[in-house]
Coordinates of C-alpha atoms in Angstrom, one line a residue:
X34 CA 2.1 33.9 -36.1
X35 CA 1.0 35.7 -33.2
X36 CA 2.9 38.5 -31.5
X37 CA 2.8 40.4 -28.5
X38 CA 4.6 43.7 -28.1
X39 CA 6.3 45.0 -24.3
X40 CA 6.9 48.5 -23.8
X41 CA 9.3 48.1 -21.0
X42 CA 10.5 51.8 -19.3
X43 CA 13.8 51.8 -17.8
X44 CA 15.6 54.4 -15.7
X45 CA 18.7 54.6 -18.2
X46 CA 16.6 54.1 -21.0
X47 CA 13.2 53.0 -23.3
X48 CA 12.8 49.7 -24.7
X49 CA 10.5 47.5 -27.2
X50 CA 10.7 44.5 -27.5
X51 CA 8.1 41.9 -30.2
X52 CA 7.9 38.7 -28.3
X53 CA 6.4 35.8 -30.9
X54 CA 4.0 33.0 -28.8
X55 CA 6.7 31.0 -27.0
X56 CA 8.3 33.9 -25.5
X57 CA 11.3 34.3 -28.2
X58 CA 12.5 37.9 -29.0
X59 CA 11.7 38.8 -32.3
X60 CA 12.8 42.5 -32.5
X61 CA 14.0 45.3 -30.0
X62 CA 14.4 48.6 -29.9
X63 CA 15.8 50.8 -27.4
X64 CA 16.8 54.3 -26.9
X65 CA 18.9 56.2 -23.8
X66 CA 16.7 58.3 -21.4
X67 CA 18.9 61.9 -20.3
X68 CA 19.5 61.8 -16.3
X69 CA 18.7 65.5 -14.5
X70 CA 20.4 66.0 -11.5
X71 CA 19.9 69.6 -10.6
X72 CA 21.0 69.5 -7.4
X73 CA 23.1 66.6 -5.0
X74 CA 20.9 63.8 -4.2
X75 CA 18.1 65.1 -6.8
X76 CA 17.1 62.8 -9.8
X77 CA 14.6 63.8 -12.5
X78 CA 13.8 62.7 -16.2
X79 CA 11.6 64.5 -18.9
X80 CA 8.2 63.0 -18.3
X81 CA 7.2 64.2 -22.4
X82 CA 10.9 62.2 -23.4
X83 CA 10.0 59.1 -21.2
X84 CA 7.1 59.3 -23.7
X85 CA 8.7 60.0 -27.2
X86 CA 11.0 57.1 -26.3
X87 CA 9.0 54.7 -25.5
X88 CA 6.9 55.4 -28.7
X89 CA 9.9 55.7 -31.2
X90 CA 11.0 52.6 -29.9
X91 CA 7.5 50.7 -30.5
X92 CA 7.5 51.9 -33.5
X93 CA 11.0 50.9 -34.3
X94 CA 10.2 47.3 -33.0
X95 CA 7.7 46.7 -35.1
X96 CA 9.6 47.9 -37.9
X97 CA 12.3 45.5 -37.5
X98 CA 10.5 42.5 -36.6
X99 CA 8.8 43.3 -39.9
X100 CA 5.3 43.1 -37.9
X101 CA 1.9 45.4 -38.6
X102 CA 0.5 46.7 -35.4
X103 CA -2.6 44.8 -36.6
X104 CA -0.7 41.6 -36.2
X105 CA 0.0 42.3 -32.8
X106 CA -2.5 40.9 -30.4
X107 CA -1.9 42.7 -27.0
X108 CA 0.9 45.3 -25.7
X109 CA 2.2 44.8 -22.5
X110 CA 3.6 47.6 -20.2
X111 CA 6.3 47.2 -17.6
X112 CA 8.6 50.4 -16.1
X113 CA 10.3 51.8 -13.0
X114 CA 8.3 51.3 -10.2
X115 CA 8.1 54.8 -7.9
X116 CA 9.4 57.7 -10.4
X117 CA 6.5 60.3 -10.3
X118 CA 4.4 62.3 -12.9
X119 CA 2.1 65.1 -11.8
X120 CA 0.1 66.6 -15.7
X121 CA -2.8 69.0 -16.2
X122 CA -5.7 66.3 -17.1
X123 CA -7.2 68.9 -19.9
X124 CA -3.6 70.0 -21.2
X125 CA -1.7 66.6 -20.9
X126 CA 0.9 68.6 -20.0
X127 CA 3.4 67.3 -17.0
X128 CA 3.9 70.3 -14.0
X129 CA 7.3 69.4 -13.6
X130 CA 10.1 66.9 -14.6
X131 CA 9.2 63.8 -13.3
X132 CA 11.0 62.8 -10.0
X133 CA 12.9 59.5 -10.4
X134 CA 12.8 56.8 -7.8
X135 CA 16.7 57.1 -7.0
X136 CA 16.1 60.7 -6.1
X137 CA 16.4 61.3 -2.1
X138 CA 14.9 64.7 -1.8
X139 CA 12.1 64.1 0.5
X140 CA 14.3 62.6 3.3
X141 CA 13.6 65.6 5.7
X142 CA 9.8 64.9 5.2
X143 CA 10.3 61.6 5.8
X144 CA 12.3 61.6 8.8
X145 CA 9.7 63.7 10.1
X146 CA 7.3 61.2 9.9
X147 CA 9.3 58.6 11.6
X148 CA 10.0 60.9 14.3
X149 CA 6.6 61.4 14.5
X150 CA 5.7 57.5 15.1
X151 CA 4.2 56.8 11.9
X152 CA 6.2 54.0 10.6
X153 CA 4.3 51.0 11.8
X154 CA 1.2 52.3 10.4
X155 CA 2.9 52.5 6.9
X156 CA 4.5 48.8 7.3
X157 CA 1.0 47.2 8.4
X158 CA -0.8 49.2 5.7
X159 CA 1.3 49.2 2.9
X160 CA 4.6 46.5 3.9
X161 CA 7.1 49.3 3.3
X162 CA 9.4 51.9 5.4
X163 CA 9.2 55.2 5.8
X164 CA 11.6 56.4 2.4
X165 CA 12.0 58.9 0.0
X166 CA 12.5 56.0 -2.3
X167 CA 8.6 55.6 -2.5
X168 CA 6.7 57.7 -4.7
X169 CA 3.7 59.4 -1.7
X170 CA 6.6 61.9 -0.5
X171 CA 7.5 62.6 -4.3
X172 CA 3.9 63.6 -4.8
X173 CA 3.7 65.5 -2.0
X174 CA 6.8 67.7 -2.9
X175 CA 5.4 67.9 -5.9
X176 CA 1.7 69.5 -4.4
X177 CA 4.2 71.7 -1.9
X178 CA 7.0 73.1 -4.1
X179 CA 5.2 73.3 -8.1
X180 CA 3.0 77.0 -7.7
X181 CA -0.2 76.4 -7.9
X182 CA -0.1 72.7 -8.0
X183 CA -2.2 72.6 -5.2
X184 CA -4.9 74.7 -6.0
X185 CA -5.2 72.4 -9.1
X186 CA -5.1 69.5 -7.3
X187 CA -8.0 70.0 -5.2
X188 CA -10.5 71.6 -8.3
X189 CA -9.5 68.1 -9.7
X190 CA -7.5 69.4 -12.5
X191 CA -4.6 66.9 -12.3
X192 CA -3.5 63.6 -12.4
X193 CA -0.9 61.8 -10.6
X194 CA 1.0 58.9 -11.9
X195 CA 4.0 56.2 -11.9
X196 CA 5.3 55.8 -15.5
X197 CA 2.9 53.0 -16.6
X198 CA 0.1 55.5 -15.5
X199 CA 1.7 58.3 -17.9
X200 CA 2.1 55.7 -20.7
X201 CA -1.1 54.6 -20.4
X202 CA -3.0 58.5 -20.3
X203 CA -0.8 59.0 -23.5
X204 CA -1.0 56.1 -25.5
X205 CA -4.9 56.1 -24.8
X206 CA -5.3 59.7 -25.8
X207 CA -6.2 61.0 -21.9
X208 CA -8.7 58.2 -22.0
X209 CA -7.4 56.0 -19.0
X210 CA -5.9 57.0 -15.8
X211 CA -5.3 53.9 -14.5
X212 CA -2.0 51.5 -12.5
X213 CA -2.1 48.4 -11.0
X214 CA -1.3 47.0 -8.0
X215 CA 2.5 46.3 -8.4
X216 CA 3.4 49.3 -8.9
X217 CA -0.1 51.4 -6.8
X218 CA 2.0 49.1 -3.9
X219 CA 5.6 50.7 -4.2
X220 CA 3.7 54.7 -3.5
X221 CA 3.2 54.6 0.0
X222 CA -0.6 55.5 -0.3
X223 CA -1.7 51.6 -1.0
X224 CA -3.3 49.2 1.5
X225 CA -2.0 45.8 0.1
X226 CA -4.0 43.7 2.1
X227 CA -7.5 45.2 0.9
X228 CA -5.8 46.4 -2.5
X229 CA -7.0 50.0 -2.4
X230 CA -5.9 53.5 -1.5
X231 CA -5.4 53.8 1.9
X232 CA -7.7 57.2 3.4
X233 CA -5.2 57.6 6.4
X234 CA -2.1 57.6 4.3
X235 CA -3.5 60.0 1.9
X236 CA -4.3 62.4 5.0
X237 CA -1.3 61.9 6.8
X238 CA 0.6 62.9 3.3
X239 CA -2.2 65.3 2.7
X240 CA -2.7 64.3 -1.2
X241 CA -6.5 65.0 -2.8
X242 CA -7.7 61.3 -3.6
X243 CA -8.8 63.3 -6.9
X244 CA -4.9 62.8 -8.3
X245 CA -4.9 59.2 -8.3
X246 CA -5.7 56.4 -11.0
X247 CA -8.2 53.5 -10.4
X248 CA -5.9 50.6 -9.6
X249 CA -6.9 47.3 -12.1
X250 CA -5.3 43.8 -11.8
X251 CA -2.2 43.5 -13.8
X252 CA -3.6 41.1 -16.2
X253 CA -6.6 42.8 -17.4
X254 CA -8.1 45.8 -19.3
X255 CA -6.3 48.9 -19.6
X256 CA -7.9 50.5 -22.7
X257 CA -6.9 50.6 -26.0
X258 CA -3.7 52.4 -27.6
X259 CA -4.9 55.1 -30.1
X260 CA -4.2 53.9 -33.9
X261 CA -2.7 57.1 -34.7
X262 CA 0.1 55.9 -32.3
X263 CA 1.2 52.5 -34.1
X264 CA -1.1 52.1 -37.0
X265 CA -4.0 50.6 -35.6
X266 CA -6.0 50.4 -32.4
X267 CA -4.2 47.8 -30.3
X268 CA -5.2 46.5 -26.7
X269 CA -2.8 47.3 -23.3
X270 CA -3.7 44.3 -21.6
X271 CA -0.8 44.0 -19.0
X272 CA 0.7 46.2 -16.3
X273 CA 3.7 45.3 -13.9
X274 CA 6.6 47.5 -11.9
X275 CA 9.7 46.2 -13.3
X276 CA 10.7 44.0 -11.1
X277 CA 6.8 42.1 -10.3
X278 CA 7.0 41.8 -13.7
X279 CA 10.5 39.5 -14.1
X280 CA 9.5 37.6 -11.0
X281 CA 6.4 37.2 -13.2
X282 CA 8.4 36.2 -16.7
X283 CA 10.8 34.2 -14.9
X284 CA 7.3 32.0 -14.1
X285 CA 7.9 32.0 -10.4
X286 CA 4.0 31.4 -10.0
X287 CA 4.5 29.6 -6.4
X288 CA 5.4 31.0 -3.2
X289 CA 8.6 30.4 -1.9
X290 CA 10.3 30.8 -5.6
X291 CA 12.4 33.7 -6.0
X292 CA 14.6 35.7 -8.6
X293 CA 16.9 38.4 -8.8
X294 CA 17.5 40.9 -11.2
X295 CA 21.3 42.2 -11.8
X296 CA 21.0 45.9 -13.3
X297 CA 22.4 48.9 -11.9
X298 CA 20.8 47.6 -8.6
X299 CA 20.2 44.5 -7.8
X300 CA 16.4 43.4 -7.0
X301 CA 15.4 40.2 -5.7
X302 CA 11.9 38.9 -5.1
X303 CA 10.5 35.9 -3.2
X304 CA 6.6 35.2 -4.0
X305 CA 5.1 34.2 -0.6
X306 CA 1.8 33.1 -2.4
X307 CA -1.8 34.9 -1.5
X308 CA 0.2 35.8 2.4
X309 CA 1.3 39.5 3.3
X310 CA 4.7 38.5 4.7
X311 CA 5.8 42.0 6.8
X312 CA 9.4 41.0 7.4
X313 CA 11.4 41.0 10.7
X314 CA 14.8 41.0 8.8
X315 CA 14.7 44.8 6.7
X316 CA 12.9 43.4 3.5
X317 CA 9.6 45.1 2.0
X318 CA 6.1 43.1 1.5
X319 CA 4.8 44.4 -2.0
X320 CA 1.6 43.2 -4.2
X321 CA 2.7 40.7 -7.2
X322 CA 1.9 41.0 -10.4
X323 CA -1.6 39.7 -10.2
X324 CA -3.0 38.0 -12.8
X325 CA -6.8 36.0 -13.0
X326 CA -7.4 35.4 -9.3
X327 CA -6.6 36.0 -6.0
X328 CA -3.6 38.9 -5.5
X329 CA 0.2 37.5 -4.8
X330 CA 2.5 38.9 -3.1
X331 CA 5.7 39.0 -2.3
X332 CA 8.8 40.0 -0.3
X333 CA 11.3 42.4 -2.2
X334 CA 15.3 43.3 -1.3
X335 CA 16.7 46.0 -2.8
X336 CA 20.1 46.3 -3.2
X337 CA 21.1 50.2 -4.5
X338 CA 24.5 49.6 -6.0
X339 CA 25.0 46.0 -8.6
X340 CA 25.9 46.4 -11.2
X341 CA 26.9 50.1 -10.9
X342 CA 29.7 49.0 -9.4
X343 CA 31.0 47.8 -12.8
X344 CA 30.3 51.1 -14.2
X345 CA 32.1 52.5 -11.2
X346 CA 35.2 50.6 -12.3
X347 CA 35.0 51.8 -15.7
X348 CA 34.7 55.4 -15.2
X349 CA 35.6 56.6 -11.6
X350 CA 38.9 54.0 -11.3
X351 CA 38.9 53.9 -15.2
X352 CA 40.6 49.7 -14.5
X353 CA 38.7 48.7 -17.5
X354 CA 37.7 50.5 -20.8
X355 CA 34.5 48.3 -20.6
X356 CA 32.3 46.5 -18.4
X357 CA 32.2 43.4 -20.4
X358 CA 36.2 43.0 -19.6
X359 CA 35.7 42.8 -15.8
X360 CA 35.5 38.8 -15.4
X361 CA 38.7 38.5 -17.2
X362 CA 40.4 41.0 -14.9
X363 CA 38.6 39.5 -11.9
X364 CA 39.6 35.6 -13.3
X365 CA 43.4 36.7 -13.3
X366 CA 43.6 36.3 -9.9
X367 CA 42.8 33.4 -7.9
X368 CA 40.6 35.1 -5.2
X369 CA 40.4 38.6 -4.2
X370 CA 43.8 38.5 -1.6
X371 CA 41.4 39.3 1.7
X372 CA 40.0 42.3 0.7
X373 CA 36.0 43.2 0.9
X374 CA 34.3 46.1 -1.0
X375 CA 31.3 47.9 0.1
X376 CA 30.0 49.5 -2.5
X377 CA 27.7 51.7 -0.5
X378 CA 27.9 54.8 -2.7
X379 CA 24.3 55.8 -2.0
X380 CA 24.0 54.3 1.1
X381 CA 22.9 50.5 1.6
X382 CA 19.5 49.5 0.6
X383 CA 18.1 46.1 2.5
X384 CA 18.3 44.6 4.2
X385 CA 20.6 47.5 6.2
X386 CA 18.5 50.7 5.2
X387 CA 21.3 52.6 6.5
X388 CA 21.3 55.9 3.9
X389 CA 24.1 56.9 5.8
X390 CA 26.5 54.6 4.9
X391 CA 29.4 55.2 2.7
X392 CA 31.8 52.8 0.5
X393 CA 34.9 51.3 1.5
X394 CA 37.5 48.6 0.7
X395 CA 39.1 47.2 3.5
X396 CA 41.8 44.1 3.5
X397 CA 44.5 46.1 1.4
X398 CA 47.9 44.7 1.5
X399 CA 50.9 45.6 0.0
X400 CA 50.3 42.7 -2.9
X401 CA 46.6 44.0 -3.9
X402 CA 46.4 45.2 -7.5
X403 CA 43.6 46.3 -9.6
X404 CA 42.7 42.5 -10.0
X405 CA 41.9 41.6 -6.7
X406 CA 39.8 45.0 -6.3
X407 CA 38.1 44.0 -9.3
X408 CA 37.0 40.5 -8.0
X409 CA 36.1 42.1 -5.1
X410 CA 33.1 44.4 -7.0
X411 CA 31.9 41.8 -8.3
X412 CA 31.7 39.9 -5.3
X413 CA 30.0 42.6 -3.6
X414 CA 27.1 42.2 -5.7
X415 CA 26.9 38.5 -4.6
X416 CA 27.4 39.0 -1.2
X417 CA 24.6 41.6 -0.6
X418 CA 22.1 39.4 -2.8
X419 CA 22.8 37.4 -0.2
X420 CA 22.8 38.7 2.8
X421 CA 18.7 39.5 1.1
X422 CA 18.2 35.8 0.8
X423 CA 19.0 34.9 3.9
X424 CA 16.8 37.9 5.7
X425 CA 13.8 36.3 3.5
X426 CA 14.9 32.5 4.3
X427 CA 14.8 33.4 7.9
X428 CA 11.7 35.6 7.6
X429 CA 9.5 32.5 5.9
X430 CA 11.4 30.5 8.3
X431 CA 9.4 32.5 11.2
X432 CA 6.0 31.8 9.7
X433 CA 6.2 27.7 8.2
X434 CA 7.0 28.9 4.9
X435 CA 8.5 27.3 1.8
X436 CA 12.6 28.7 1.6
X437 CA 14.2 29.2 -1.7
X438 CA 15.3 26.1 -3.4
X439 CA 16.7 27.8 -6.0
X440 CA 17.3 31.3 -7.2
X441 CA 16.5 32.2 -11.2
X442 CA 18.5 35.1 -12.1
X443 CA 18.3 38.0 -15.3
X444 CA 19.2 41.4 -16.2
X445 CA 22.7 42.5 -17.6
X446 CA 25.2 41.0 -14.7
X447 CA 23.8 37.6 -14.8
X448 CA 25.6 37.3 -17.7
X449 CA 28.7 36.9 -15.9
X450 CA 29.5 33.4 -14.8
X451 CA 32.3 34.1 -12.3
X452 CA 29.4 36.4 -10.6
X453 CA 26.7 33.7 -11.2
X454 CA 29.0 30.7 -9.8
X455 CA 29.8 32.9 -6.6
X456 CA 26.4 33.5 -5.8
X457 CA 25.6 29.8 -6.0
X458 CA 28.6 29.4 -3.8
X459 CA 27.2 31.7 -1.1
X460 CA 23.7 30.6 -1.1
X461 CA 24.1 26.7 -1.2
X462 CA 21.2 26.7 -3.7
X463 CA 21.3 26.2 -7.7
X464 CA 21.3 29.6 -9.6
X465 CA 19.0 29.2 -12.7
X466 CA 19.6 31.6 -15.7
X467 CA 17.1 31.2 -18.4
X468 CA 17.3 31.3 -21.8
X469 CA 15.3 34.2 -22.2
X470 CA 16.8 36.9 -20.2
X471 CA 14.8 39.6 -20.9
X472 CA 12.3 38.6 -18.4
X473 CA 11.0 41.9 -17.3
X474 CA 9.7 42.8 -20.8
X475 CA 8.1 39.3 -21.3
X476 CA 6.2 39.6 -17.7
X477 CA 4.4 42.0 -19.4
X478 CA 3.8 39.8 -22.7
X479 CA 2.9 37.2 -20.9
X480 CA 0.6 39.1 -18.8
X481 CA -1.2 41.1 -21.6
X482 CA -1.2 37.4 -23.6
X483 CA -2.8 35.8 -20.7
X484 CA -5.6 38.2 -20.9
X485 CA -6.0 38.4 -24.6
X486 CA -6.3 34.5 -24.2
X487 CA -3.0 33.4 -26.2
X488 CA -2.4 31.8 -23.1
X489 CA -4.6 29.4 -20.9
X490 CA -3.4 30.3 -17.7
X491 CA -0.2 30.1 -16.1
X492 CA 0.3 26.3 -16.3
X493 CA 1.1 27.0 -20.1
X494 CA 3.8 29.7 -18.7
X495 CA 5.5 27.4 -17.3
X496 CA 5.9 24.9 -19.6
X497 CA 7.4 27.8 -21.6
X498 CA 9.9 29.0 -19.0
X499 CA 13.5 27.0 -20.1
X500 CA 16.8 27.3 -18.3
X501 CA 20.2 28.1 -20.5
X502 CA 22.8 27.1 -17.1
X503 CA 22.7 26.2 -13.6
X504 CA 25.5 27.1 -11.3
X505 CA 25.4 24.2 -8.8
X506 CA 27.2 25.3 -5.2
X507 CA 31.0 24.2 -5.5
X508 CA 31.8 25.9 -1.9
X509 CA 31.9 24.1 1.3
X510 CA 29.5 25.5 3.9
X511 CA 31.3 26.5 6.1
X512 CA 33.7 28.5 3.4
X513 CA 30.2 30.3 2.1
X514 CA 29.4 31.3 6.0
X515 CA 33.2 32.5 6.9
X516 CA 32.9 34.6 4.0
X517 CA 29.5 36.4 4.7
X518 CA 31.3 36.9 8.2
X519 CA 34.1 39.0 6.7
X520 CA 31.6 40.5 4.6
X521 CA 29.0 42.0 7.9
X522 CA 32.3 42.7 9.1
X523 CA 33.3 44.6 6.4
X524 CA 29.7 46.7 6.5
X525 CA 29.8 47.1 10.0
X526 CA 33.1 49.0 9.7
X527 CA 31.0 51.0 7.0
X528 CA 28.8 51.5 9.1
X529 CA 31.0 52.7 12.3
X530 CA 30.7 56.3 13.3

C-alpha cells in the first residue's frame, strides 16, 4: 500500500489525517488548539502548541492507521492561511504568541493606509484590500510593539512565517524557511502576477526582506522532516493555505469551477485558470495552489460568520444542546415565517467588507419561535455564499469567462442537507458534496503525491474525485431572486447608520 500523511493546521484545532492511494481516510487524529484573546478584537495562539499539536497528532495517525513512517511516501502540509509567527532563527524560539488571522488589531494602521491612497497599489500588486485580516500589518505590529524585535530583524536574526512556514522550520530542524504561493499571496507583501515579494510593499509596511521565507510552488520540495520527529526521515512535498488547498482536493483543476468550504466561516473559491481576475464586485484575486506548471489563480469570498452561527445558537441562545440538532429544529417549521438573520457578529466579510456592521434579525412577528429563528441561521449561511457567487458570476461575466456550473461543497455544515438543498435553491446550479469531505487535508496529499510521483498529473486526480449527493435546484427563479432581495434588504438595514 502506499500512504500519504496531511498535517492539516486549523484555527480550533491540529489535525492528521493517513490518506491510502485513492484518497480514502485511513486514520486521523486531531487535538483542540486554546484561543487567547487578551484584549477585545485581539486573537492569538501559542506558536510552540500549534507545533506540539500538530506532531502528537502525526504521530497519533500513524499509530492508528497502524502505518510506519517509512511506509509513508510524502507528508503534505495545509493550515490557516494569514496567522503570523515572528522566532529567533538561532533559538527557534517564537517572540510572541502568534497573531491569528481573525484578530483585528491592526485596523488603525490599516485605515491609515487607505487614507493615505494606497489601496489600489495593494489590489494591482497583490489582488487583496487594505485589512487587518492579512498577515503584512500583523508583522509589522509585531516589528513595532515586541522590544527589540526590530533591532533583530534588521541583523537578520529572525524569521517570519505563516503556520506552514513554522511547521516546516520545525519539522526540518531550522533547516527550511520556506511557504508557497497560496498562502505568500494572503500576506500583503506578494506580487501575484510575477510570484515574488513585492519591494514597494515591503517599504511601504517597512519589513527587512531578511524576515521572509523563499516562496516554492505548492507541489514541490520542501525538505525533509527530521526522523527523530516520526521515525524516519520523510519528504514534505506539498504546501497549500487551507482553503487553495480544498479547491485543490475537491479537483477543481479548471477555471470557472468553484467550491465552498462550510466551517466557522464559510470560504468559497472560483479557479479563473492561469488569469489574475481583480474583482469589481468585493471578492479577492489570490494565487492557487500551484502544482507542475504554470501558477492558477483564483477569486476567493470570505464569509466571517458560517457555521458559527450554529455555535451561536448553541451557546449564546442555548436553542439547542448541540449543533448536530439544528436541522431538525429548523425542519419543524415549514419556512422561517418572514424573518432574515444577519449574522454579522464580526462585521461582514465579502463581498460587503463592512467591519462595521453588526447582527440583526428582522421580520419578527408575534408567531416566531425558536424554530423559525433557527431556519433562519442556517439560511444565512446560504444566502451570503451567495450573494459571493453571484459577485464572482458577474465578475467572470465582465471579462468572457466560464460561470460556475456547479458548486462542490465540504467542511462540517455541508453536512446538512436542509442547508445544502437551500443553497442549490438560491444558486440555480447543482451543489456537489463528495464522498470524501475532508478535502483540505487531501489537497495537501494529493499535492505532496503528485510530486513524489504516486500520481501522474492531475488527470489521475480527477478520475479519483467522486460525488456522495447532488442537490439539484427545486426553487423557481424568481422565488431564489425574491428571496436574496429580502436578504440585501435585510443587510442594508444592518448596515444603516
Amino acid at each position: 500500500m502506499t500512504y500519504l500523511l496531511a498535517l492539516d493546521q486549523g484555527t480550533s484545532s491540529s489535525r492528521s489525517i493517513v490518506f491510502d492511494r485513492e484518497g480514502h481516510v485511513v486514520a486521523m487524529a486531531q487535538r483542540e488548539l486554546q484561543q487567547h484573546y487578551p484584549q477585545p478584537g485581539w486573537v492569538e495562539h501559542d506558536a510552540m502548541e500549534i507545533w506540539q499539536t500538530q506532531l502528537d497528532t502525526a504521530r497519533e495517525a500513524l499509530a492508528k492507521a497502524g502505518v510506519t513512517a517509512a511506509q509513508v511516501r510524502a507528508v503534505g502540509i495545509t493550515n490557516q492561511r494569514e496567522t503570523t509567527v515572528l522566532w529567533n532563527r538561532r533559538t527557534g524560539e517564537p517572540l510572541h504568541r502568534a497573531i491569528v488571522w481573525q484578530d483585528r488589531r491592526t485596523e488603525p494602521l490599516c485605515q491609515a493606509l487607505r487614507e493615505a491612497g494606497h489601496e489600489a497599489l495593494v489590489r494591482e500588486r497583490t489582488g487583496l484590500v487594505i485589512d487587518p485580516y492579512f498577515s503584512g500589518t500583523k508583522l509589522r505590529w509585531l516589528l513595532d510593539h515586541v522590544p527589540g524585535a526590530r533591532a533583530q530583524a534588521e541583523r537578520g536574526e529572525l524569521a517570519f512565517g505563516t503556520v506552514d512556514t513554522w511547521l516546516i522550520w520545525r519539522l526540518t530542524g531550522g533547516a527550511r524557511h520556506l511557504t508557497d504561493p497560496s498562502n505568500a499571496s494572503r500576506t500583503m507583501l506578494f506580487d501575484i502576477a510575477r510570484q515574488r515579494w513585492d519591494t514597494d510593499l515591503l517599504a511601504l509596511l517597512d519589513i527587512p526582506p531578511s524576515v521572509l521565507p523563499e516562496v516554492r510552488p505548492s507541489s514541490g520540495d520542501f525538505g525533509t522532516i527530521a526522523p527523530e520527529w516520526l521515525g524516519a526521515p520523510l519528504p514534505i512535498g506539498g504546501v497549500a493555505g487551507d482553503q487553495q488547498s480544498a479547491l485543490f482536493g475537491q479537483a477543481c483543476f479548471g477555471a470557472g469551477m468553484a467550491k465552498n468550504t462550510y466551517g466557522t466561516g464559510c470560504f468559497l473559491l472560483m479557479n479563473t485558470g492561469e488569469q489574475v481576475l481583480h474583482s469589481r464586485n468585493g471578492l479577492i484575486a489570490t494565487a492557487a495552489a500551484q502544482a507542475p506548471g504554470r501558477p492558477q489563480y483564483a477569486l476567493e469570498g470570505s464569509v466571517f460568520i458560517g457555521g458559527a452561527v450554529v455555535q451561536w445558537l448553541r451557546d449564546g441562545l442555548r436553542a439547542i444542546d448541540a449543533s448536530h440538532e439544528v436541522q431538525a429544529l429548523a425542519e419543524s417549521v415549514p419556512d422561517a415565517g418572514g424573518v432574515v438573520l444577519v449574522p454579522a457578529f464580526t462585521g461582514l466579510g465579502a463581498p460587503y467588507w463592512r467591519a462595521d456592521a453588526r447582527g440583526s434579525i428582522t421580520g419578527l412577528s408575534r408567531g416566531t419561535t425558536m424554530a423559525h429563528i433557527a431556519r433562519a441561521a442556517l439560511e444565512s449561511i446560504a444566502f451570503q455564499s451567495a450573494a459571493l457567487l453571484q459577485a464572482m458570476g458577474r465578475d467572470a461575466e465582465a471579462v468572457g469567462g466560464t460561470p460556475v456550473r456547479e458548486l462542490r461543497v465540504d467542511g462540517g455544515a455541508s453536512v446538512n442537507d436542509l442547508l445544502m438543498q437551500f443553497q442549490a435553491d438560491l444558486l440555480g446550479v447543482p451543489v456537489v458534496r463528495p464522498a470524501v469531505v475532508e478535502t483540505t487535508a487531501l489537497g495537501a496529499a494529493y499535492l505532496a503525491g503528485l510530486h513524489e510521483g504516486v500520481y501522474a498529473g492531475l488527470d489521475e486526480l480527477s478520475a479519483l474525485w467522486r460525488a456522495e449527493r447532488v442537490f439539484e435546484p427545486r426553487m423557481q427563479a424568481a422565488e431564489a431572486a425574491e428571496r436574496m432581495a429580502a436578504w440585501e434588504h435585510a443587510v442594508r438595514q444592518t448596515l444603516a447608520p
